């Protein structure tokens, strides 16, 4: 590599790309070369004065391992220590400062050196700390020592709770002895440390003060953040000071002027700050200056609060864009070779402090890169942290037309409010008005480049929370790391290849809005998982080919060239993609769109050789014909529909065992090379939940150029259609594959209903209720009920008397009622279980019937935060009952309560139906929700005493005393929800992205818990990770933990379990706002505590007396997605568990401590190390691969699955070393050995335990059985919070419930079959996942397989339907039955097995076309 000093000059003068020889995407090479050469000449003139000359070290030279023993930040505060070389007899003033970011380092160092060289009155010793460095024990001790003998303490942007506490713990006791404490915007408790003479903020946020009142008023008036308020206070300072006594006014003025100097940020401003505070407040300096004239401090040199800044402009800034463009378009662009008529324009948002401190190299490098590619730029900044004003002022022309084509926010912060408080609604509104793609790139703040490059986790968790999660809520896309700090000087430096990528991607997004639609090329990517022809077009709950048909129609309507794409039926599209016309009929081969020879592949794929370590030389045997790499799919005009290859190791037992995931194979790489460089797509649309791209190996967040998602997608803009109920994996796609997501609706959940014997049982119980006291008929009906219950296998769920010996005639009425009640309760659980029916088609909103099903579920929940009571609660109250008591009686099988619960459910459905029917048209759809006429009609109705339709429906259902007024808030809310449910923006959302527009953000999650998820068709985001668990989630979790422990005590002679193995999921915790996370903390006996900004980032131990039970040990297995999204919460759990382990309490009351002490002795480690209980995959890897093995049949026996689980999930998170996931398989095994119970949560009706493989993939039941000394299988439980009536069931109960409501339920399988090809696959998937539970937990009853075989195989008509509709998926179904029998999970007749074997041969022949 070139020497860094020469590269540094080249970096600025040539644009970053040429300095580091990274190939760049070019549009028109001749134009760009001319433009780059011209731009180079302009920047060359400025190089001598550039801040770049101060950079000392090559940021890409990363031959450094991550320091600090697993800490994210291993920089050294001693680099920021300045000691006067020759103080002489001058008094020495010591200054200690703590800052969030490092850009003040060089200015502060410069200021101190200037004073030491030029002041006669004082010398300065100075040392600075980055906030994150205070996590290191040695650094923290040194910080204490420094503050002990300091004169002045300065702090700024201290917004991390546990570190704010560390700062306060050190400074507060020393505050009185310090001469001055200056704290600029930070947490309130740190702000309260301020002390400048008599000026303090001791009462900040607690009582009245002029400053506080002003700040509060500003916040109320315009939603300002604290910093915005401070800036406004500076401007109105004279007015405020006149209310203060003169001495206080002088001190307050000093504080405010100090803040101005600090915001000014240059060495000159900071010199003035130190001189002013030193001579007025530092005793030794004041003494030495007695009789001398004070130095008159220079006025703060401040740039305007907001402006346009350009690094080579003759004036420093432009305060309006007319002046800027006058210079830029007429002088700069012609000299730079930029064509102002056709050039794309990129709006860039900068942080003013970097311009003030001349720490701007990273900004300059991106600007020069964009201009070197022939683009124009408009770089703007704001003095505070609200960028919406400057954006509105500078990104429009005089006629109000947007000037920019793409926006890049280089601050990394949310658009409005920065790190402290955000206004996401305002941000999204401002961005939508501009309607251009909005990228938020991230500068490394807490890590040097070396630390980031070496870290498998990637970006620091605090930055992920502040600078990735929060901008996503604004609607930002593409969190690309583009700069960081140089270790020794703390200055910002650009990372060449990342700046290059950012420029490429920004211009590709710009191109989407400028290129004529008929010329734009779009690549639609579909998935095949597990890899098999019968699975092409896999996506959760989506009818993929019907949806593609809808998208093609929309593309054609908007003017895109779709060639001869068939639009009459989805089958016609399928035929062209699924079948190779040159091969024989019913070929197993997909259509080959392109054959890429190996020379072309190696030439166009720069990282191809890196894949050889895992896959050998290309072409290999995946997506290959032995000579070429094959790209499957079909071109229709300018639209390509392609099939993304699979991971490639699904069926390979050895690869599945690897602790870390393998790289993509050559076929996978060739597919994306084809899209970008041969087909030359302008954008790719990934179609449905989900593919493999975003789960390829690489950093967790903050990709580098060696991470595979980054390499594969490279410069291609990506839109990704993702199920609205899966925000966690959608967020992974956003962050790791730079995809803008478009949410789609999952099918509305309906009640599962009853069928066959279950339906008969309900009718028998209804008959019994009318005749229960009839001594002749009553007992006879009970005997029939009992017989039918045994036939339906309900004896597995309900404790029933022995059929052989029991006779109801000799029993009491009470006992007969108890039998009927228990069975009734069980079948009503099945009947009311929510069931997503069929598959969703993009652009088709729900019918009125489907909307009713969704609204009934929304109506059942209490929403105390919105002061809305659930419908069942209001109905129950009308007859003097509390709904919780009704649920309790129902769950215990009390016949009267089961019946009442059923009636309340029926009344709720009738009421919601009445609401929806008002707005239903003759086609059974809701086009417009009627409410205005309602008001007029309501007034007239009220005058004549008429009831609302929903009130009347409830009265007619048997609840005449219902309170209409009490229903009003709920039905107003349901009316709003109905509008959201039937709104249709999915096709619109896709087209907005493909047309280069801004897509409005929306939360993802469960639309029933959070109707804000609707309408779909928006850019989905997760939540602010520091906001969970919420108080409501903590309350729900305490209830679940109580039920869980009660059940376990009942099963275990009154004893508490000692240890519970827990699985945590990303999506579940987003949907429930952290309920399962809160359950873990509750079991251990710690409570989460929110800071003064409402962020949850600390825990406290609940005293045993208050807890009232022992602390239960936990072993937490986090999904890879949870690890990516909630690493701060893993930190929270680890700290809480260690707190419990270190509590000096009796071992019979603290099982965490008991087990940790045993393990510490057994493994010869410290108690803290032994108390590690939070585990996951290694960074960049996902799942235990157990699901992959079972789905693809690639496993020998159960021991292989168990070994996979232990190897892949055995990476420990340790709050003492937060920068790494450490392989701790022995500690993982040792902790699992003590487990008595395995436990998971079901939180949503849409995704249950046989819908996806994830649940059994992470189930450790048989793993624990193998590890325990007594080889006893642990009890396995599931909490079900899918309804207001939360329950804890055994795993086997849950599997039976799921099988009865889905796999064996005609309503489910007929709904699926109505969608054709995809539906057969969905049925087979449930069967395969059911077998997965046999493999990992052994909790599937024989009757489930037997009944499924009767339903799908022994029925000749059904068998033929499956075979005709999707022969490949039907073959998989036959294989699954044979495998279940062969592995000992299903005991059946020889006749059944022979039929299956014959059927397999028949299907195989059919597929092969014989």
Coordinates of C-alpha atoms in Angstrom, one line a residue, residues 209-720:
X209 CA -35.9 28.6 37.9
X210 CA -35.8 31.3 35.2
X211 CA -33.6 29.1 32.9
X212 CA -35.7 26.0 33.5
X213 CA -38.9 27.9 32.9
X214 CA -37.6 29.2 29.6
X215 CA -36.4 25.8 28.5
X216 CA -39.8 24.2 29.5
X217 CA -41.7 26.9 27.6
X218 CA -39.6 26.4 24.4
X219 CA -40.2 22.7 24.5
X220 CA -43.9 23.2 24.8
X221 CA -44.0 25.9 22.1
X222 CA -42.0 24.1 19.4
X223 CA -41.0 20.6 20.6
X224 CA -37.3 21.7 21.0
X225 CA -34.7 19.4 22.3
X226 CA -32.6 20.6 25.3
X227 CA -29.8 21.7 23.0
X228 CA -32.2 23.7 20.8
X229 CA -33.6 25.3 23.9
X230 CA -30.1 26.3 25.0
X231 CA -29.3 27.8 21.7
X232 CA -32.5 29.9 21.8
X233 CA -31.7 30.9 25.3
X234 CA -28.3 32.2 24.1
X235 CA -30.1 34.5 21.6
X236 CA -32.5 35.8 24.3
X237 CA -29.9 36.0 27.0
X238 CA -30.2 39.8 27.8
X239 CA -33.9 39.4 28.5
X240 CA -33.4 36.5 30.8
X241 CA -30.5 38.0 32.7
X242 CA -32.4 41.1 33.8
X243 CA -34.5 38.8 36.1
X244 CA -31.5 37.7 38.0
X245 CA -29.5 39.5 40.8
X246 CA -26.4 41.1 39.3
X247 CA -23.8 38.6 40.6
X248 CA -25.9 35.7 39.5
X249 CA -26.5 37.4 36.2
X250 CA -22.7 37.7 35.6
X251 CA -22.2 34.0 36.5
X252 CA -25.1 32.9 34.3
X253 CA -23.7 35.0 31.5
X254 CA -20.3 33.3 31.9
X255 CA -22.0 29.9 31.6
X256 CA -23.9 30.9 28.5
X257 CA -20.8 32.5 26.9
X258 CA -18.9 29.3 27.8
X259 CA -21.5 27.3 25.9
X260 CA -21.1 29.6 22.9
X261 CA -17.4 29.1 23.0
X262 CA -17.9 25.4 23.3
X263 CA -20.3 25.3 20.3
X264 CA -17.8 27.4 18.4
X265 CA -15.4 24.5 18.8
X266 CA -12.3 26.0 17.3
X267 CA -8.9 26.2 19.2
X268 CA -9.4 30.0 19.4
X269 CA -12.9 29.7 20.9
X270 CA -11.8 27.0 23.5
X271 CA -8.7 29.2 24.4
X272 CA -11.1 32.1 25.1
X273 CA -13.3 29.8 27.2
X274 CA -10.4 28.5 29.4
X275 CA -8.9 32.1 29.8
X276 CA -12.2 33.5 30.8
X277 CA -13.2 30.8 33.3
X278 CA -9.6 30.6 34.7
X279 CA -9.1 34.3 35.5
X280 CA -12.6 34.7 37.0
X281 CA -13.1 31.5 39.0
X282 CA -9.8 29.5 39.5
X283 CA -8.4 30.6 42.9
X284 CA -4.6 30.3 42.1
X285 CA -5.1 32.2 38.8
X286 CA -7.3 34.9 40.5
X287 CA -4.6 35.4 43.2
X288 CA -1.8 35.7 40.7
X289 CA -3.7 38.3 38.8
X290 CA -4.4 40.6 41.7
X291 CA -3.4 44.1 40.6
X292 CA -3.1 43.0 37.0
X293 CA -5.4 43.8 34.1
X294 CA -7.7 40.9 33.1
X295 CA -7.3 39.6 29.6
X296 CA -10.3 40.7 27.6
X297 CA -11.7 37.5 26.1
X298 CA -12.4 37.6 22.4
X299 CA -16.0 37.4 21.4
X300 CA -17.0 33.9 20.4
X301 CA -16.3 33.3 16.8
X302 CA -19.4 31.6 15.6
X303 CA -20.7 30.4 12.3
X304 CA -24.4 31.1 11.6
X305 CA -26.7 28.6 13.3
X306 CA -27.6 27.0 9.9
X307 CA -26.0 27.4 6.5
X308 CA -24.7 25.7 3.4
X309 CA -21.0 24.8 3.7
X310 CA -18.6 23.7 0.9
X311 CA -14.9 22.9 1.5
X312 CA -13.6 24.9 -1.4
X313 CA -16.0 27.8 -1.4
X314 CA -14.5 31.3 -1.2
X315 CA -16.7 32.4 1.7
X316 CA -16.9 30.0 4.7
X317 CA -20.7 29.5 4.4
X318 CA -23.8 30.5 2.5
X319 CA -26.9 31.5 4.3
X320 CA -29.2 31.1 1.4
X321 CA -29.1 28.7 -1.5
X322 CA -29.4 31.3 -4.3
X323 CA -26.0 32.7 -3.3
X324 CA -24.6 29.2 -3.0
X325 CA -25.8 28.1 -6.5
X326 CA -24.7 31.4 -8.0
X327 CA -21.1 30.4 -7.0
X328 CA -21.5 26.7 -7.4
X329 CA -23.2 26.4 -10.7
X330 CA -21.4 29.3 -12.4
X331 CA -17.9 29.0 -11.0
X332 CA -17.3 25.6 -9.4
X333 CA -19.2 23.2 -11.6
X334 CA -17.8 24.4 -15.0
X335 CA -14.3 24.2 -13.6
X336 CA -15.0 20.8 -12.1
X337 CA -16.4 19.4 -15.3
X338 CA -19.9 18.9 -13.8
X339 CA -22.8 19.3 -16.2
X340 CA -25.3 21.4 -14.1
X341 CA -28.3 20.5 -16.4
X342 CA -28.1 16.8 -16.1
X343 CA -26.1 16.2 -13.0
X344 CA -27.9 14.4 -10.1
X345 CA -27.9 16.5 -6.9
X346 CA -27.2 15.0 -3.5
X347 CA -28.3 16.9 -0.3
X348 CA -25.8 16.3 2.5
X349 CA -26.5 16.9 6.2
X350 CA -23.5 17.7 8.3
X351 CA -22.8 18.2 12.0
X352 CA -21.7 21.8 12.8
X353 CA -19.3 20.8 15.5
X354 CA -17.1 19.1 12.9
X355 CA -17.0 22.2 10.8
X356 CA -16.3 24.4 13.9
X357 CA -13.4 22.2 15.0
X358 CA -12.1 21.8 11.4
X359 CA -12.5 18.1 11.8
X360 CA -14.1 17.8 8.4
X361 CA -12.0 15.4 6.3
X362 CA -14.6 12.7 6.2
X363 CA -17.1 15.2 4.9
X364 CA -14.7 16.5 2.3
X365 CA -13.9 13.0 1.1
X366 CA -17.6 12.2 0.3
X367 CA -18.2 15.5 -1.3
X368 CA -15.2 15.1 -3.6
X369 CA -16.2 11.5 -4.4
X370 CA -19.7 12.6 -5.5
X371 CA -18.4 15.6 -7.5
X372 CA -15.7 13.3 -9.0
X373 CA -18.6 11.2 -10.4
X374 CA -20.3 14.2 -11.9
X375 CA -22.9 14.9 -9.2
X376 CA -23.7 18.3 -7.6
X377 CA -23.9 18.5 -3.8
X378 CA -25.7 20.8 -1.3
X379 CA -24.0 20.3 2.1
X380 CA -26.0 21.9 5.0
X381 CA -25.6 22.0 8.7
X382 CA -27.6 23.1 11.8
X383 CA -26.3 24.5 15.0
X384 CA -28.6 22.3 17.1
X385 CA -29.9 18.8 16.5
X386 CA -33.0 19.7 14.5
X387 CA -32.1 19.5 10.9
X388 CA -35.7 19.8 9.5
X389 CA -35.5 23.6 9.3
X390 CA -32.3 23.8 7.2
X391 CA -33.6 20.9 5.1
X392 CA -36.7 22.8 4.2
X393 CA -34.8 26.0 3.6
X394 CA -32.0 24.8 1.4
X395 CA -33.2 21.7 -0.4
X396 CA -36.0 23.5 -2.4
X397 CA -35.7 26.2 -5.1
X398 CA -37.5 29.5 -5.0
X399 CA -40.6 27.9 -6.5
X400 CA -40.8 25.3 -3.8
X401 CA -39.5 22.5 -6.1
X402 CA -37.0 20.0 -4.6
X403 CA -33.4 20.6 -5.7
X404 CA -32.0 17.3 -4.5
X405 CA -32.4 13.7 -5.8
X406 CA -31.1 11.9 -2.7
X407 CA -30.3 13.0 0.9
X408 CA -27.4 11.6 2.9
X409 CA -27.4 12.4 6.6
X410 CA -23.7 12.2 7.7
X411 CA -24.3 13.0 11.4
X412 CA -25.8 9.5 12.1
X413 CA -28.4 11.1 14.3
X414 CA -32.2 11.2 14.0
X415 CA -33.3 14.2 11.8
X416 CA -35.0 16.0 14.7
X417 CA -33.6 15.8 18.2
X418 CA -30.3 13.9 18.0
X419 CA -29.5 11.4 20.8
X420 CA -31.6 12.9 23.6
X421 CA -35.2 13.3 22.4
X422 CA -36.6 12.8 19.0
X423 CA -39.7 13.9 17.0
X424 CA -40.0 11.1 14.5
X425 CA -43.4 12.2 13.2
X426 CA -42.1 15.6 12.3
X427 CA -39.0 14.1 10.6
X428 CA -41.1 11.7 8.5
X429 CA -43.5 14.5 7.5
X430 CA -40.6 16.8 6.4
X431 CA -38.9 14.0 4.5
X432 CA -42.2 12.9 2.8
X433 CA -42.8 16.4 1.6
X434 CA -39.3 16.4 -0.1
X435 CA -40.0 12.8 -1.2
X436 CA -36.5 11.7 -2.0
X437 CA -34.5 8.6 -0.7
X438 CA -33.1 9.4 2.7
X439 CA -29.8 7.6 3.7
X440 CA -28.3 7.9 7.2
X441 CA -24.6 7.0 7.1
X442 CA -22.8 6.5 10.4
X443 CA -19.4 7.8 11.6
X444 CA -17.7 5.6 14.2
X445 CA -17.8 7.5 17.5
X446 CA -16.7 5.1 20.2
X447 CA -14.3 2.9 18.2
X448 CA -11.3 3.5 16.1
X449 CA -11.2 1.8 12.7
X450 CA -9.0 -0.9 14.0
X451 CA -11.4 -1.8 16.7
X452 CA -14.4 -1.8 14.3
X453 CA -12.5 -3.8 11.7
X454 CA -11.5 -6.4 14.3
X455 CA -14.9 -6.6 15.9
X456 CA -17.2 -9.4 14.8
X457 CA -20.1 -7.5 16.3
X458 CA -19.3 -4.4 14.3
X459 CA -20.7 -1.1 15.4
X460 CA -20.8 -0.3 19.1
X461 CA -24.2 -1.1 20.7
X462 CA -24.7 2.4 22.0
X463 CA -24.2 3.7 18.5
X464 CA -26.6 1.1 17.1
X465 CA -29.3 2.3 19.5
X466 CA -28.7 6.1 18.9
X467 CA -27.5 6.2 15.3
X468 CA -29.1 3.3 13.6
X469 CA -32.3 2.4 15.4
X470 CA -33.5 6.0 15.9
X471 CA -32.9 7.2 12.3
X472 CA -34.8 4.1 11.0
X473 CA -37.9 5.3 12.9
X474 CA -37.6 8.5 10.8
X475 CA -37.6 6.4 7.6
X476 CA -33.8 6.3 7.0
X477 CA -32.1 3.5 5.0
X478 CA -28.6 2.2 4.6
X479 CA -26.6 2.7 7.8
X480 CA -23.2 2.5 6.0
X481 CA -20.1 3.2 8.1
X482 CA -18.2 5.9 6.2
X483 CA -15.7 7.4 8.8
X484 CA -14.2 7.0 12.2
X485 CA -11.6 8.4 14.4
X486 CA -7.9 8.1 14.2
X487 CA -6.6 6.5 17.3
X488 CA -3.9 8.9 18.5
X489 CA -5.4 12.3 17.5
X490 CA -9.1 11.5 17.7
X491 CA -9.7 13.2 14.4
X492 CA -12.3 11.9 12.0
X493 CA -11.0 10.1 8.9
X494 CA -12.8 8.7 6.0
X495 CA -12.7 5.0 5.1
X496 CA -12.0 4.9 1.4
X497 CA -14.0 1.9 0.2
X498 CA -17.0 2.8 2.4
X499 CA -17.1 6.4 1.1
X500 CA -16.9 4.9 -2.4
X501 CA -19.8 2.6 -1.7
X502 CA -21.9 5.4 -0.2
X503 CA -21.4 7.6 -3.2
X504 CA -22.2 4.7 -5.6
X505 CA -25.4 3.8 -3.8
X506 CA -26.6 7.4 -3.4
X507 CA -26.2 8.0 -7.1
X508 CA -28.0 4.8 -8.0
X509 CA -30.9 5.9 -5.8
X510 CA -30.8 9.3 -7.6
X511 CA -30.9 7.5 -10.9
X512 CA -34.2 5.7 -10.0
X513 CA -36.0 9.1 -9.9
X514 CA -34.3 10.5 -13.0
X515 CA -34.2 7.6 -15.5
X516 CA -37.2 7.2 -17.8
X517 CA -39.4 4.3 -16.6
X518 CA -39.3 2.5 -19.9
X519 CA -35.5 2.2 -19.7
X520 CA -35.3 1.2 -16.0
X521 CA -34.3 -2.4 -15.3
X522 CA -35.9 -4.2 -12.3
X523 CA -34.8 -7.5 -11.0
X524 CA -37.5 -9.3 -9.0
X525 CA -35.8 -12.0 -6.7
X526 CA -37.8 -14.9 -5.4
X527 CA -36.7 -17.6 -2.9
X528 CA -36.7 -21.4 -2.8
X529 CA -36.5 -22.7 0.7
X530 CA -35.8 -25.5 1.4
X531 CA -34.1 -25.7 -2.0
X532 CA -36.5 -27.8 -4.1
X533 CA -38.5 -27.1 -7.2
X534 CA -41.7 -27.5 -5.2
X535 CA -40.6 -24.6 -2.9
X536 CA -39.7 -22.0 -5.5
X537 CA -41.6 -18.8 -4.5
X538 CA -41.4 -19.4 -0.8
X539 CA -42.5 -16.5 1.4
X540 CA -44.3 -16.3 4.7
X541 CA -48.1 -16.2 4.2
X542 CA -47.7 -14.7 0.7
X543 CA -49.1 -15.9 -2.6
X544 CA -45.9 -15.1 -4.4
X545 CA -46.8 -15.6 -8.0
X546 CA -50.2 -14.0 -7.7
X547 CA -48.5 -11.0 -6.1
X548 CA -45.8 -10.9 -8.9
X549 CA -48.7 -10.8 -11.4
X550 CA -50.1 -7.7 -9.5
X551 CA -46.7 -6.0 -9.5
X552 CA -46.1 -6.7 -13.2
X553 CA -49.5 -5.2 -14.0
X554 CA -48.6 -2.1 -11.9
X555 CA -45.2 -1.8 -13.6
X556 CA -46.8 -1.9 -17.0
X557 CA -49.4 0.6 -16.1
X558 CA -46.7 3.0 -14.9
X559 CA -44.7 2.7 -18.1
X560 CA -42.1 0.1 -17.4
X561 CA -41.2 -2.3 -20.2
X562 CA -42.3 -5.8 -19.1
X563 CA -42.0 -7.4 -22.5
X564 CA -44.2 -10.3 -23.1
X565 CA -44.8 -11.2 -19.5
X566 CA -48.1 -13.2 -19.2
X567 CA -50.6 -11.2 -17.1
X568 CA -53.6 -13.5 -17.4
X569 CA -52.7 -16.0 -14.7
X570 CA -50.1 -16.7 -12.1
X571 CA -49.8 -20.3 -13.6
X572 CA -48.5 -18.8 -16.8
X573 CA -45.8 -16.8 -15.0
X574 CA -44.9 -19.9 -12.9
X575 CA -44.6 -22.1 -16.1
X576 CA -42.0 -19.7 -17.6
X577 CA -39.8 -19.6 -14.5
X578 CA -40.3 -23.1 -13.2
X579 CA -39.9 -25.1 -16.4
X580 CA -37.1 -25.3 -18.8
X581 CA -38.8 -25.5 -22.2
X582 CA -35.8 -27.3 -23.7
X583 CA -36.0 -30.1 -21.1
X584 CA -38.6 -32.8 -21.0
X585 CA -42.1 -32.3 -19.8
X586 CA -42.5 -31.8 -16.0
X587 CA -38.7 -31.2 -15.9
X588 CA -37.1 -30.9 -12.4
X589 CA -35.0 -28.1 -13.8
X590 CA -35.9 -24.4 -13.6
X591 CA -35.6 -22.1 -16.6
X592 CA -31.9 -21.1 -17.1
X593 CA -31.7 -17.3 -17.8
X594 CA -27.9 -17.2 -18.1
X595 CA -24.9 -19.4 -18.2
X596 CA -21.8 -17.7 -16.7
X597 CA -18.5 -19.3 -17.6
X598 CA -15.8 -19.3 -14.9
X599 CA -13.6 -16.7 -16.6
X600 CA -16.4 -14.2 -16.7
X601 CA -17.3 -15.1 -13.1
X602 CA -13.8 -14.5 -11.7
X603 CA -13.4 -11.3 -13.7
X604 CA -16.7 -9.8 -12.5
X605 CA -16.8 -11.1 -8.9
X606 CA -13.8 -9.5 -7.0
X607 CA -14.2 -11.7 -4.0
X608 CA -14.7 -15.0 -5.9
X609 CA -11.4 -16.5 -4.7
X610 CA -12.3 -15.9 -1.0
X611 CA -15.2 -18.4 -1.5
X612 CA -12.8 -21.2 -2.5
X613 CA -11.8 -21.8 1.2
X614 CA -15.3 -23.2 1.8
X615 CA -16.4 -24.3 -1.7
X616 CA -13.3 -25.0 -3.8
X617 CA -12.8 -23.5 -7.2
X618 CA -15.8 -22.4 -9.3
X619 CA -18.1 -23.6 -10.7
X620 CA -18.6 -26.2 -8.0
X621 CA -21.7 -28.4 -7.9
X622 CA -24.4 -25.8 -6.8
X623 CA -26.3 -23.8 -9.5
X624 CA -23.8 -25.3 -12.0
X625 CA -23.8 -27.7 -15.0
X626 CA -20.2 -28.6 -14.3
X627 CA -18.9 -26.0 -16.8
X628 CA -20.9 -22.9 -16.1
X629 CA -22.6 -21.2 -13.2
X630 CA -26.4 -21.2 -13.8
X631 CA -28.7 -18.2 -13.1
X632 CA -32.3 -19.4 -12.9
X633 CA -35.1 -17.2 -13.9
X634 CA -36.7 -15.4 -16.9
X635 CA -36.4 -12.0 -18.5
X636 CA -39.5 -10.1 -19.6
X637 CA -38.4 -6.9 -21.3
X638 CA -36.6 -4.9 -18.7
X639 CA -37.9 -7.0 -15.8
X640 CA -36.0 -10.1 -14.7
X641 CA -37.6 -12.6 -12.3
X642 CA -34.9 -14.7 -10.8
X643 CA -34.6 -17.4 -8.2
X644 CA -32.1 -16.7 -5.4
X645 CA -29.9 -19.7 -4.7
X646 CA -30.0 -21.3 -1.3
X647 CA -27.3 -21.3 1.5
X648 CA -25.9 -24.4 -0.1
X649 CA -25.1 -26.4 3.1
X650 CA -28.6 -27.4 4.1
X651 CA -28.1 -31.1 3.4
X652 CA -24.4 -31.4 4.5
X653 CA -24.2 -32.7 8.1
X654 CA -20.5 -31.5 8.5
X655 CA -21.2 -28.0 7.4
X656 CA -24.3 -27.8 9.6
X657 CA -22.1 -28.5 12.6
X658 CA -19.7 -25.6 12.0
X659 CA -19.9 -23.1 14.8
X660 CA -19.8 -20.2 12.3
X661 CA -21.7 -20.1 9.1
X662 CA -19.9 -20.7 5.8
X663 CA -19.5 -18.0 3.0
X664 CA -22.0 -18.0 0.1
X665 CA -21.2 -20.5 -2.6
X666 CA -20.1 -19.6 -6.1
X667 CA -23.7 -19.9 -7.5
X668 CA -25.0 -17.4 -5.0
X669 CA -22.3 -14.9 -5.8
X670 CA -22.8 -15.4 -9.5
X671 CA -26.5 -14.6 -9.1
X672 CA -25.8 -11.1 -7.7
X673 CA -22.9 -10.5 -10.1
X674 CA -25.4 -11.3 -12.9
X675 CA -28.0 -8.8 -11.5
X676 CA -25.6 -5.9 -11.1
X677 CA -23.1 -6.4 -13.9
X678 CA -24.7 -8.4 -16.7
X679 CA -28.4 -7.7 -16.5
X680 CA -27.4 -4.2 -15.1
X681 CA -30.5 -3.8 -12.8
X682 CA -31.3 -0.4 -11.6
X683 CA -32.9 -1.9 -8.5
X684 CA -33.7 -5.3 -7.1
X685 CA -37.0 -6.2 -5.5
X686 CA -36.6 -9.1 -3.0
X687 CA -40.0 -10.7 -2.9
X688 CA -41.3 -11.9 0.5
X689 CA -40.1 -13.1 3.9
X690 CA -37.4 -14.1 3.5
X691 CA -34.2 -15.0 1.5
X692 CA -30.6 -15.7 2.5
X693 CA -28.8 -12.6 1.5
X694 CA -29.2 -10.7 4.8
X695 CA -28.1 -13.8 6.9
X696 CA -24.8 -14.3 5.1
X697 CA -21.7 -14.1 7.3
X698 CA -20.3 -10.7 8.3
X699 CA -20.6 -8.2 11.1
X700 CA -23.7 -7.9 13.1
X701 CA -24.3 -4.2 12.3
X702 CA -22.0 -1.8 10.4
X703 CA -20.8 -3.9 7.5
X704 CA -17.2 -3.7 6.3
X705 CA -16.2 -4.4 2.7
X706 CA -15.4 -8.0 3.6
X707 CA -18.9 -8.8 5.0
X708 CA -20.8 -10.9 2.5
X709 CA -24.2 -9.1 2.5
X710 CA -22.2 -6.0 1.6
X711 CA -20.2 -7.7 -1.1
X712 CA -23.2 -9.4 -2.7
X713 CA -25.6 -6.4 -2.9
X714 CA -22.7 -3.9 -3.6
X715 CA -24.2 -0.9 -5.3
X716 CA -27.7 -2.2 -6.1
X717 CA -30.6 -0.4 -4.5
X718 CA -32.7 -3.0 -2.8
X719 CA -36.5 -2.9 -2.0
X720 CA -37.6 -5.8 0.1

